Amino acid sequence: MTLKQFTRYASLHGADLDRWPANAAHAAQELLGHSDEARAILADAALTDALLDEATNPAVSLEREQRVFERIAARIEEQGVPDAVPWFIAKPPLRIVPTVGFLAMMGFLGFMTYHQGIITLPGAARAPDLSGVMIVSSLGGIR
């Protein structure tokens, strides 16, 4: 194992070699036996692990945390629900009407645009060639 690989594993998995993949941990043990740089890298990873462990342990008591949650719940209850709710945050039965209306209008506009000839499909104005006739005949039953 090279020092670059060792540094990468120490950054990813920390100083505890039990968290490393088995083959990498074995190679790291061998490298630690004869490399002062590897031991320094592992010591730095151990320091980082200690700082992260201390940072993840909250210094707030459970009672204080519970008081904060209760105050948040009380503030939410104080605000209540307004009488008029905008349609875009309304409950689902009310939200489907604008969506259906929008989709119906878009379908109608698309149909009218195609029907008026503003947008044409490629090959729509040409007479069908042999492959088009064969497809129609195989689907329609006309031979």
Coordinates of N, CA, C and O in Angstrom, one line a residue:
M1 N 0.8 -1.2 0.0 CA 0.0 0.0 0.0 C 0.9 1.2 0.0 O 1.9 1.3 0.7
T2 N 0.5 2.2 -0.8 CA 1.3 3.4 -0.9 C 0.7 4.4 0.2 O -0.3 4.2 0.7
L3 N 1.5 5.5 0.4 CA 1.1 6.5 1.4 C -0.2 7.2 0.9 O -1.0 7.6 1.7
K4 N -0.2 7.4 -0.4 CA -1.4 8.1 -1.0 C -2.7 7.2 -0.7 O -3.7 7.8 -0.4
Q5 N -2.6 5.9 -1.0 CA -3.7 5.0 -0.7 C -4.1 5.0 0.8 O -5.2 5.1 1.2
F6 N -3.0 5.0 1.6 CA -3.2 5.0 3.1 C -3.9 6.3 3.5 O -4.9 6.2 4.3
T7 N -3.5 7.4 3.0 CA -4.1 8.7 3.3 C -5.6 8.7 2.9 O -6.5 9.1 3.6
R8 N -5.9 8.1 1.7 CA -7.3 8.1 1.2 C -8.1 7.2 2.2 O -9.2 7.6 2.5
Y9 N -7.6 6.0 2.5 CA -8.4 5.2 3.4 C -8.6 5.8 4.8 O -9.6 5.7 5.4
A10 N -7.5 6.5 5.3 CA -7.7 7.2 6.6 C -8.7 8.3 6.5 O -9.4 8.5 7.5
S11 N -8.8 9.0 5.4 CA -9.7 10.0 5.3 C -11.2 9.5 5.2 O -12.1 10.1 5.7
L12 N -11.3 8.4 4.5 CA -12.6 7.8 4.3 C -13.1 7.0 5.5 O -14.3 7.1 5.9
H13 N -12.3 6.2 6.2 CA -12.7 5.3 7.2 C -12.2 5.7 8.6 O -12.6 5.1 9.6
G14 N -11.4 6.7 8.7 CA -10.9 7.1 10.1 C -9.7 6.3 10.6 O -9.1 5.5 9.8
A15 N -9.4 6.5 11.8 CA -8.2 5.9 12.4 C -8.5 4.4 12.9 O -7.5 3.7 13.1
D16 N -9.7 4.0 13.0 CA -10.0 2.7 13.5 C -9.9 1.7 12.3 O -10.7 1.7 11.4
L17 N -8.8 0.9 12.4 CA -8.6 -0.1 11.2 C -9.7 -1.1 11.1 O -9.8 -1.8 10.1
D18 N -10.5 -1.3 12.1 CA -11.6 -2.3 12.1 C -12.7 -1.8 11.1 O -13.4 -2.6 10.6
R19 N -12.7 -0.5 10.9 CA -13.7 0.0 9.9 C -13.2 0.0 8.5 O -14.0 0.3 7.6
W20 N -12.0 -0.3 8.3 CA -11.4 -0.4 6.9 C -11.8 -1.7 6.3 O -12.0 -2.7 7.0
P21 N -11.8 -1.8 5.0 CA -11.9 -3.1 4.3 C -10.8 -4.0 4.8 O -9.7 -3.6 5.1
A22 N -11.1 -5.3 4.8 CA -10.1 -6.2 5.4 C -8.7 -6.2 4.7 O -7.7 -6.2 5.4
N23 N -8.7 -6.3 3.4 CA -7.4 -6.3 2.7 C -6.7 -5.0 2.9 O -5.4 -5.0 3.0
A24 N -7.4 -3.9 2.9 CA -6.7 -2.6 3.1 C -6.2 -2.5 4.5 O -5.1 -1.9 4.8
A25 N -6.9 -3.0 5.5 CA -6.5 -3.0 6.9 C -5.2 -3.8 7.1 O -4.3 -3.3 7.8
H26 N -5.1 -4.9 6.4 CA -3.9 -5.7 6.6 C -2.7 -5.0 5.9 O -1.6 -5.0 6.5
A27 N -2.9 -4.4 4.8 CA -1.8 -3.7 4.1 C -1.4 -2.5 5.0 O -0.2 -2.1 5.0
A28 N -2.4 -1.9 5.6 CA -2.1 -0.7 6.4 C -1.3 -1.1 7.7 O -0.4 -0.4 8.1
Q29 N -1.6 -2.2 8.3 CA -0.8 -2.7 9.4 C 0.7 -2.9 9.0 O 1.6 -2.5 9.8
E30 N 0.9 -3.4 7.8 CA 2.3 -3.6 7.4 C 2.9 -2.3 7.1 O 4.1 -2.1 7.5
L31 N 2.2 -1.3 6.6 CA 2.8 0.0 6.3 C 3.1 0.7 7.6 O 4.1 1.4 7.8
L32 N 2.2 0.6 8.6 CA 2.4 1.2 9.9 C 3.6 0.7 10.6 O 4.2 1.4 11.4
G33 N 4.0 -0.6 10.3 CA 5.2 -1.2 11.0 C 6.5 -0.5 10.6 O 7.4 -0.5 11.4
H34 N 6.6 0.1 9.4 CA 7.9 0.6 9.0 C 7.8 2.1 8.5 O 8.8 2.6 8.1
S35 N 6.7 2.8 8.6 CA 6.6 4.1 8.1 C 6.1 5.1 9.2 O 5.0 5.0 9.7
D36 N 7.0 6.1 9.5 CA 6.6 7.1 10.4 C 5.6 8.0 9.8 O 4.7 8.5 10.6
E37 N 5.6 8.3 8.5 CA 4.6 9.1 7.9 C 3.2 8.5 8.0 O 2.2 9.2 8.3
A38 N 3.1 7.2 7.9 CA 1.8 6.5 8.0 C 1.3 6.6 9.4 O 0.1 6.9 9.6
R39 N 2.2 6.5 10.4 CA 1.7 6.7 11.8 C 1.3 8.1 12.1 O 0.3 8.3 12.8
A40 N 1.9 9.1 11.5 CA 1.5 10.5 11.6 C 0.1 10.7 11.0 O -0.7 11.4 11.5
I41 N -0.1 10.1 9.8 CA -1.4 10.2 9.1 C -2.5 9.6 10.0 O -3.6 10.1 10.1
L42 N -2.2 8.4 10.5 CA -3.2 7.7 11.4 C -3.5 8.5 12.6 O -4.6 8.6 13.1
A43 N -2.4 9.2 13.2 CA -2.6 10.0 14.4 C -3.5 11.2 14.1 O -4.4 11.6 14.9
D44 N -3.3 11.8 12.9 CA -4.1 12.9 12.5 C -5.6 12.4 12.3 O -6.5 13.1 12.6
A45 N -5.8 11.3 11.7 CA -7.1 10.7 11.5 C -7.8 10.4 12.9 O -9.0 10.7 13.0
A46 N -7.0 10.0 13.8 CA -7.5 9.8 15.2 C -8.0 11.1 15.8 O -9.0 11.1 16.5
L47 N -7.2 12.1 15.6 CA -7.6 13.5 16.1 C -8.9 13.9 15.4 O -9.8 14.4 16.1
T48 N -9.0 13.7 14.1 CA -10.2 14.1 13.4 C -11.4 13.3 13.9 O -12.5 13.8 14.1
D49 N -11.2 12.0 14.2 CA -12.3 11.2 14.7 C -12.7 11.7 16.1 O -13.9 11.7 16.3
A50 N -11.8 12.0 16.9 CA -12.1 12.5 18.2 C -12.9 13.8 18.2 O -13.9 14.0 18.9
L51 N -12.5 14.7 17.3 CA -13.3 16.0 17.1 C -14.7 15.7 16.6 O -15.7 16.3 17.0
L52 N -14.8 14.8 15.6 CA -16.1 14.5 15.1 C -17.0 13.8 16.1 O -18.2 14.1 16.2
D53 N -16.4 12.9 16.9 CA -17.2 12.3 18.0 C -17.7 13.3 19.0 O -18.9 13.2 19.5
E54 N -16.9 14.3 19.3 CA -17.3 15.3 20.3 C -18.3 16.2 19.7 O -19.2 16.7 20.4
A55 N -18.2 16.5 18.4 CA -19.2 17.4 17.7 C -20.5 16.7 17.6 O -21.5 17.4 17.5
T56 N -20.6 15.4 17.5 CA -21.9 14.8 17.3 C -22.6 14.5 18.6 O -23.8 14.2 18.6
N57 N -21.9 14.6 19.7 CA -22.6 14.5 21.0 C -23.1 15.9 21.4 O -22.4 16.8 21.7
P58 N -24.5 16.0 21.4 CA -25.0 17.4 21.7 C -24.7 17.7 23.2 O -24.8 16.9 24.1
A59 N -24.5 19.0 23.4 CA -24.3 19.5 24.8 C -25.6 20.0 25.4 O -25.6 20.6 26.4
V60 N -26.7 19.7 24.7 CA -28.0 20.2 25.2 C -28.7 19.0 25.9 O -28.7 17.9 25.5
S61 N -29.3 19.4 27.1 CA -29.9 18.3 27.9 C -31.3 18.0 27.2 O -31.8 18.7 26.4
L62 N -31.8 16.8 27.5 CA -33.0 16.4 27.0 C -34.2 17.2 27.4 O -35.1 17.5 26.7
E63 N -34.1 17.8 28.7 CA -35.2 18.6 29.2 C -35.3 19.9 28.3 O -36.3 20.4 28.0
R64 N -34.1 20.5 28.1 CA -34.0 21.7 27.3 C -34.5 21.5 25.8 O -35.3 22.3 25.3
E65 N -34.1 20.4 25.3 CA -34.6 20.0 23.9 C -36.1 19.8 23.9 O -36.8 20.3 23.0
Q66 N -36.7 19.2 24.9 CA -38.1 19.0 25.0 C -38.8 20.4 25.1 O -39.9 20.6 24.5
R67 N -38.3 21.3 25.9 CA -38.9 22.7 26.0 C -38.9 23.4 24.7 O -39.9 24.0 24.4
V68 N -37.8 23.2 23.9 CA -37.8 23.9 22.6 C -38.9 23.3 21.7 O -39.6 24.0 21.0
F69 N -39.0 22.0 21.7 CA -40.0 21.3 20.9 C -41.4 21.8 21.3 O -42.3 22.0 20.5
E70 N -41.7 21.9 22.6 CA -43.0 22.4 23.1 C -43.2 23.8 22.7 O -44.4 24.1 22.3
R71 N -42.2 24.7 22.7 CA -42.4 26.1 22.3 C -42.7 26.1 20.8 O -43.5 26.9 20.4
I72 N -42.0 25.3 20.0 CA -42.3 25.3 18.6 C -43.8 24.8 18.3 O -44.5 25.4 17.5
A73 N -44.2 23.8 19.0 CA -45.6 23.3 18.8 C -46.6 24.4 19.3 O -47.6 24.6 18.6
A74 N -46.3 25.1 20.4 CA -47.2 26.2 20.8 C -47.3 27.3 19.8 O -48.3 27.8 19.5
R75 N -46.1 27.7 19.2 CA -46.1 28.7 18.2 C -46.9 28.3 16.9 O -47.7 29.1 16.3
I76 N -46.8 27.1 16.6 CA -47.6 26.6 15.4 C -49.1 26.6 15.7 O -49.9 27.0 14.9
E77 N -49.5 26.2 16.9 CA -50.9 26.2 17.3 C -51.4 27.7 17.4 O -52.6 27.9 17.1
E78 N -50.6 28.6 17.8 CA -51.0 30.0 17.9 C -51.3 30.6 16.5 O -52.3 31.3 16.4
Q79 N -50.6 30.2 15.5 CA -50.8 30.7 14.2 C -52.1 30.2 13.6 O -52.8 31.0 12.9
G80 N -52.4 29.0 13.8 CA -53.7 28.5 13.3 C -53.6 28.3 11.7 O -52.6 28.5 11.1
V81 N -54.8 28.0 11.2 CA -54.9 27.8 9.7 C -55.7 29.0 9.2 O -56.8 29.2 9.7
P82 N -55.3 29.6 8.1 CA -56.1 30.7 7.6 C -57.3 30.2 6.9 O -57.4 29.1 6.5
D83 N -58.3 31.1 6.8 CA -59.6 30.7 6.2 C -59.5 30.4 4.8 O -60.1 29.5 4.2
A84 N -58.8 31.3 4.1 CA -58.6 31.2 2.6 C -57.2 30.6 2.3 O -56.2 31.2 2.6
V85 N -57.2 29.4 1.7 CA -56.0 28.8 1.4 C -55.8 28.9 -0.1 O -56.7 28.5 -0.9
P86 N -54.6 29.3 -0.6 CA -54.4 29.3 -2.0 C -54.6 28.0 -2.7 O -54.3 26.9 -2.0
W87 N -55.0 27.9 -3.9 CA -55.3 26.6 -4.6 C -54.1 25.7 -4.7 O -54.2 24.5 -4.6
F88 N -52.9 26.3 -4.8 CA -51.7 25.5 -5.0 C -51.2 24.9 -3.7 O -50.3 24.0 -3.8
I89 N -51.7 25.2 -2.6 CA -51.3 24.5 -1.3 C -52.6 23.9 -0.7 O -52.5 23.5 0.5
A90 N -53.7 23.9 -1.4 CA -54.9 23.3 -0.9 C -54.8 21.8 -0.8 O -53.9 21.2 -1.4
K91 N -55.8 21.2 -0.2 CA -55.8 19.7 -0.1 C -56.0 19.1 -1.5 O -56.6 19.8 -2.3
P92 N -55.6 17.9 -1.7 CA -55.7 17.3 -3.0 C -57.0 17.3 -3.8 O -57.0 17.5 -5.0
P93 N -58.2 17.2 -3.1 CA -59.4 17.3 -3.9 C -59.6 18.6 -4.6 O -60.2 18.7 -5.7
L94 N -59.1 19.7 -4.1 CA -59.2 21.0 -4.7 C -58.1 21.2 -5.7 O -58.3 22.0 -6.6
R95 N -57.0 20.6 -5.6 CA -55.9 20.8 -6.5 C -56.0 20.1 -7.9 O -55.4 20.5 -8.8
I96 N -56.9 19.2 -8.0 CA -57.0 18.4 -9.2 C -57.7 19.3 -10.3 O -57.5 19.1 -11.5
V97 N -58.6 20.1 -9.9 CA -59.4 20.9 -10.8 C -58.5 21.8 -11.7 O -58.6 21.8 -12.9
P98 N -57.6 22.6 -11.1 CA -56.7 23.4 -12.0 C -55.8 22.6 -12.8 O -55.6 22.9 -14.0
T99 N -55.4 21.5 -12.3 CA -54.5 20.6 -13.1 C -55.2 20.0 -14.3 O -54.7 20.1 -15.5
V100 N -56.4 19.6 -14.1 CA -57.2 19.0 -15.2 C -57.6 20.1 -16.2 O -57.5 19.9 -17.4
G101 N -57.9 21.3 -15.7 CA -58.2 22.4 -16.6 C -57.0 22.8 -17.5 O -57.2 23.0 -18.7
F102 N -55.8 22.8 -16.9 CA -54.6 23.2 -17.6 C -54.3 22.1 -18.7 O -54.0 22.5 -19.8
L103 N -54.4 20.9 -18.3 CA -54.1 19.8 -19.3 C -55.2 19.8 -20.4 O -54.8 19.6 -21.6
A104 N -56.4 20.0 -20.1 CA -57.5 20.1 -21.1 C -57.2 21.2 -22.1 O -57.3 21.1 -23.3
M105 N -56.8 22.4 -21.6 CA -56.6 23.5 -22.4 C -55.3 23.3 -23.3 O -55.3 23.6 -24.5
M106 N -54.3 22.7 -22.7 CA -53.1 22.4 -23.5 C -53.4 21.4 -24.6 O -52.9 21.5 -25.8
G107 N -54.2 20.4 -24.3 CA -54.6 19.4 -25.3 C -55.4 20.1 -26.5 O -55.2 19.8 -27.6
F108 N -56.4 20.9 -26.1 CA -57.2 21.7 -27.1 C -56.3 22.6 -27.9 O -56.5 22.6 -29.2
L109 N -55.4 23.3 -27.3 CA -54.5 24.2 -28.1 C -53.6 23.4 -29.0 O -53.4 23.7 -30.2
G110 N -53.1 22.2 -28.6 CA -52.3 21.4 -29.4 C -53.1 20.8 -30.6 O -52.6 20.8 -31.7
F111 N -54.3 20.4 -30.3 CA -55.2 19.9 -31.4 C -55.5 21.0 -32.4 O -55.4 20.8 -33.6
M112 N -55.8 22.2 -31.9 CA -56.1 23.3 -32.9 C -54.9 23.7 -33.7 O -55.0 24.1 -34.8
T113 N -53.8 23.7 -33.0 CA -52.5 24.1 -33.7 C -52.2 23.1 -34.9 O -51.9 23.5 -36.0
Y114 N -52.4 21.9 -34.6 CA -52.1 20.9 -35.6 C -53.2 20.9 -36.7 O -53.0 20.8 -37.9
H115 N -54.5 21.1 -36.3 CA -55.6 21.1 -37.2 C -55.6 22.3 -38.1 O -55.9 22.2 -39.3
Q116 N -55.1 23.4 -37.7 CA -55.0 24.6 -38.5 C -53.8 24.6 -39.4 O -53.6 25.4 -40.3
G117 N -52.9 23.6 -39.2 CA -51.7 23.5 -40.1 C -50.6 24.3 -39.7 O -49.6 24.5 -40.4
I118 N -50.6 24.9 -38.5 CA -49.5 25.7 -38.0 C -48.2 24.8 -37.8 O -47.1 25.2 -38.2
I119 N -48.5 23.7 -37.2 CA -47.4 22.7 -37.0 C -47.8 21.4 -37.7 O -48.9 20.9 -37.5
T120 N -47.0 20.9 -38.6 CA -47.3 19.7 -39.3 C -46.3 18.6 -38.9 O -45.1 18.9 -38.6
L121 N -46.7 17.4 -38.9 CA -45.8 16.3 -38.6 C -45.0 16.0 -39.9 O -45.5 16.1 -41.0
P122 N -43.7 15.6 -39.7 CA -42.9 15.2 -40.9 C -43.6 14.1 -41.7 O -44.0 13.1 -41.1
G123 N -43.7 14.4 -43.0 CA -44.3 13.3 -43.8 C -45.8 13.3 -43.8 O -46.4 12.4 -44.4
A124 N -46.4 14.2 -43.1 CA -47.9 14.1 -43.0 C -48.6 14.5 -44.4 O -49.6 14.0 -44.7
A125 N -47.9 15.4 -45.2 CA -48.6 15.9 -46.4 C -48.3 14.9 -47.6 O -48.9 15.0 -48.6
R126 N -47.3 14.1 -47.4 CA -47.0 13.2 -48.5 C -48.0 12.0 -48.6 O -48.6 11.6 -47.6
A127 N -48.1 11.4 -49.8 CA -48.9 10.2 -49.9 C -48.1 9.1 -49.3 O -46.9 9.0 -49.3
P128 N -48.8 8.1 -48.7 CA -48.1 7.0 -48.0 C -47.3 6.2 -49.1 O -47.8 5.9 -50.2
D129 N -46.1 5.8 -48.7 CA -45.3 5.0 -49.6 C -45.7 3.5 -49.3 O -46.7 3.2 -48.6
L130 N -44.9 2.6 -49.8 CA -45.3 1.2 -49.7 C -45.3 0.7 -48.2 O -46.2 0.0 -47.8
S131 N -44.3 1.2 -47.4 CA -44.3 0.7 -46.0 C -45.5 1.3 -45.3 O -46.1 0.6 -44.5
G132 N -46.0 2.5 -45.6 CA -47.2 3.0 -45.0 C -48.4 2.2 -45.3 O -49.3 2.0 -44.5
V133 N -48.5 1.8 -46.6 CA -49.6 1.0 -47.0 C -49.6 -0.3 -46.4 O -50.7 -0.8 -45.9
M134 N -48.4 -0.9 -46.2 CA -48.3 -2.2 -45.6 C -48.7 -2.2 -44.1 O -49.4 -3.0 -43.6
I135 N -48.3 -1.1 -43.4 CA -48.7 -0.9 -42.0 C -50.2 -0.8 -41.9 O -50.8 -1.4 -41.1
V136 N -50.8 0.1 -42.7 CA -52.2 0.3 -42.7 C -52.9 -1.0 -43.0 O -53.9 -1.4 -42.3
S137 N -52.5 -1.7 -44.0 CA -53.2 -2.9 -44.4 C -53.0 -4.0 -43.3 O -54.0 -4.8 -43.1
S138 N -51.9 -4.0 -42.6 CA -51.7 -5.1 -41.5 C -52.6 -4.7 -40.3 O -53.1 -5.6 -39.6
L139 N -52.7 -3.4 -40.1 CA -53.5 -3.0 -38.9 C -55.0 -3.0 -39.2 O -55.8 -3.3 -38.3
G140 N -55.3 -2.5 -40.4 CA -56.8 -2.4 -40.7 C -57.4 -3.6 -41.3 O -58.6 -3.7 -41.4
G141 N -56.6 -4.6 -41.6 CA -57.2 -5.8 -42.2 C -57.4 -5.7 -43.6 O -57.9 -6.7 -44.3
I142 N -57.1 -4.6 -44.3 CA -57.3 -4.5 -45.8 C -56.1 -5.1 -46.4 O -55.0 -4.8 -46.1
R143 N -56.3 -5.9 -47.4 CA -55.2 -6.6 -48.1 C -55.0 -6.2 -49.5 O -55.8 -6.0 -50.3

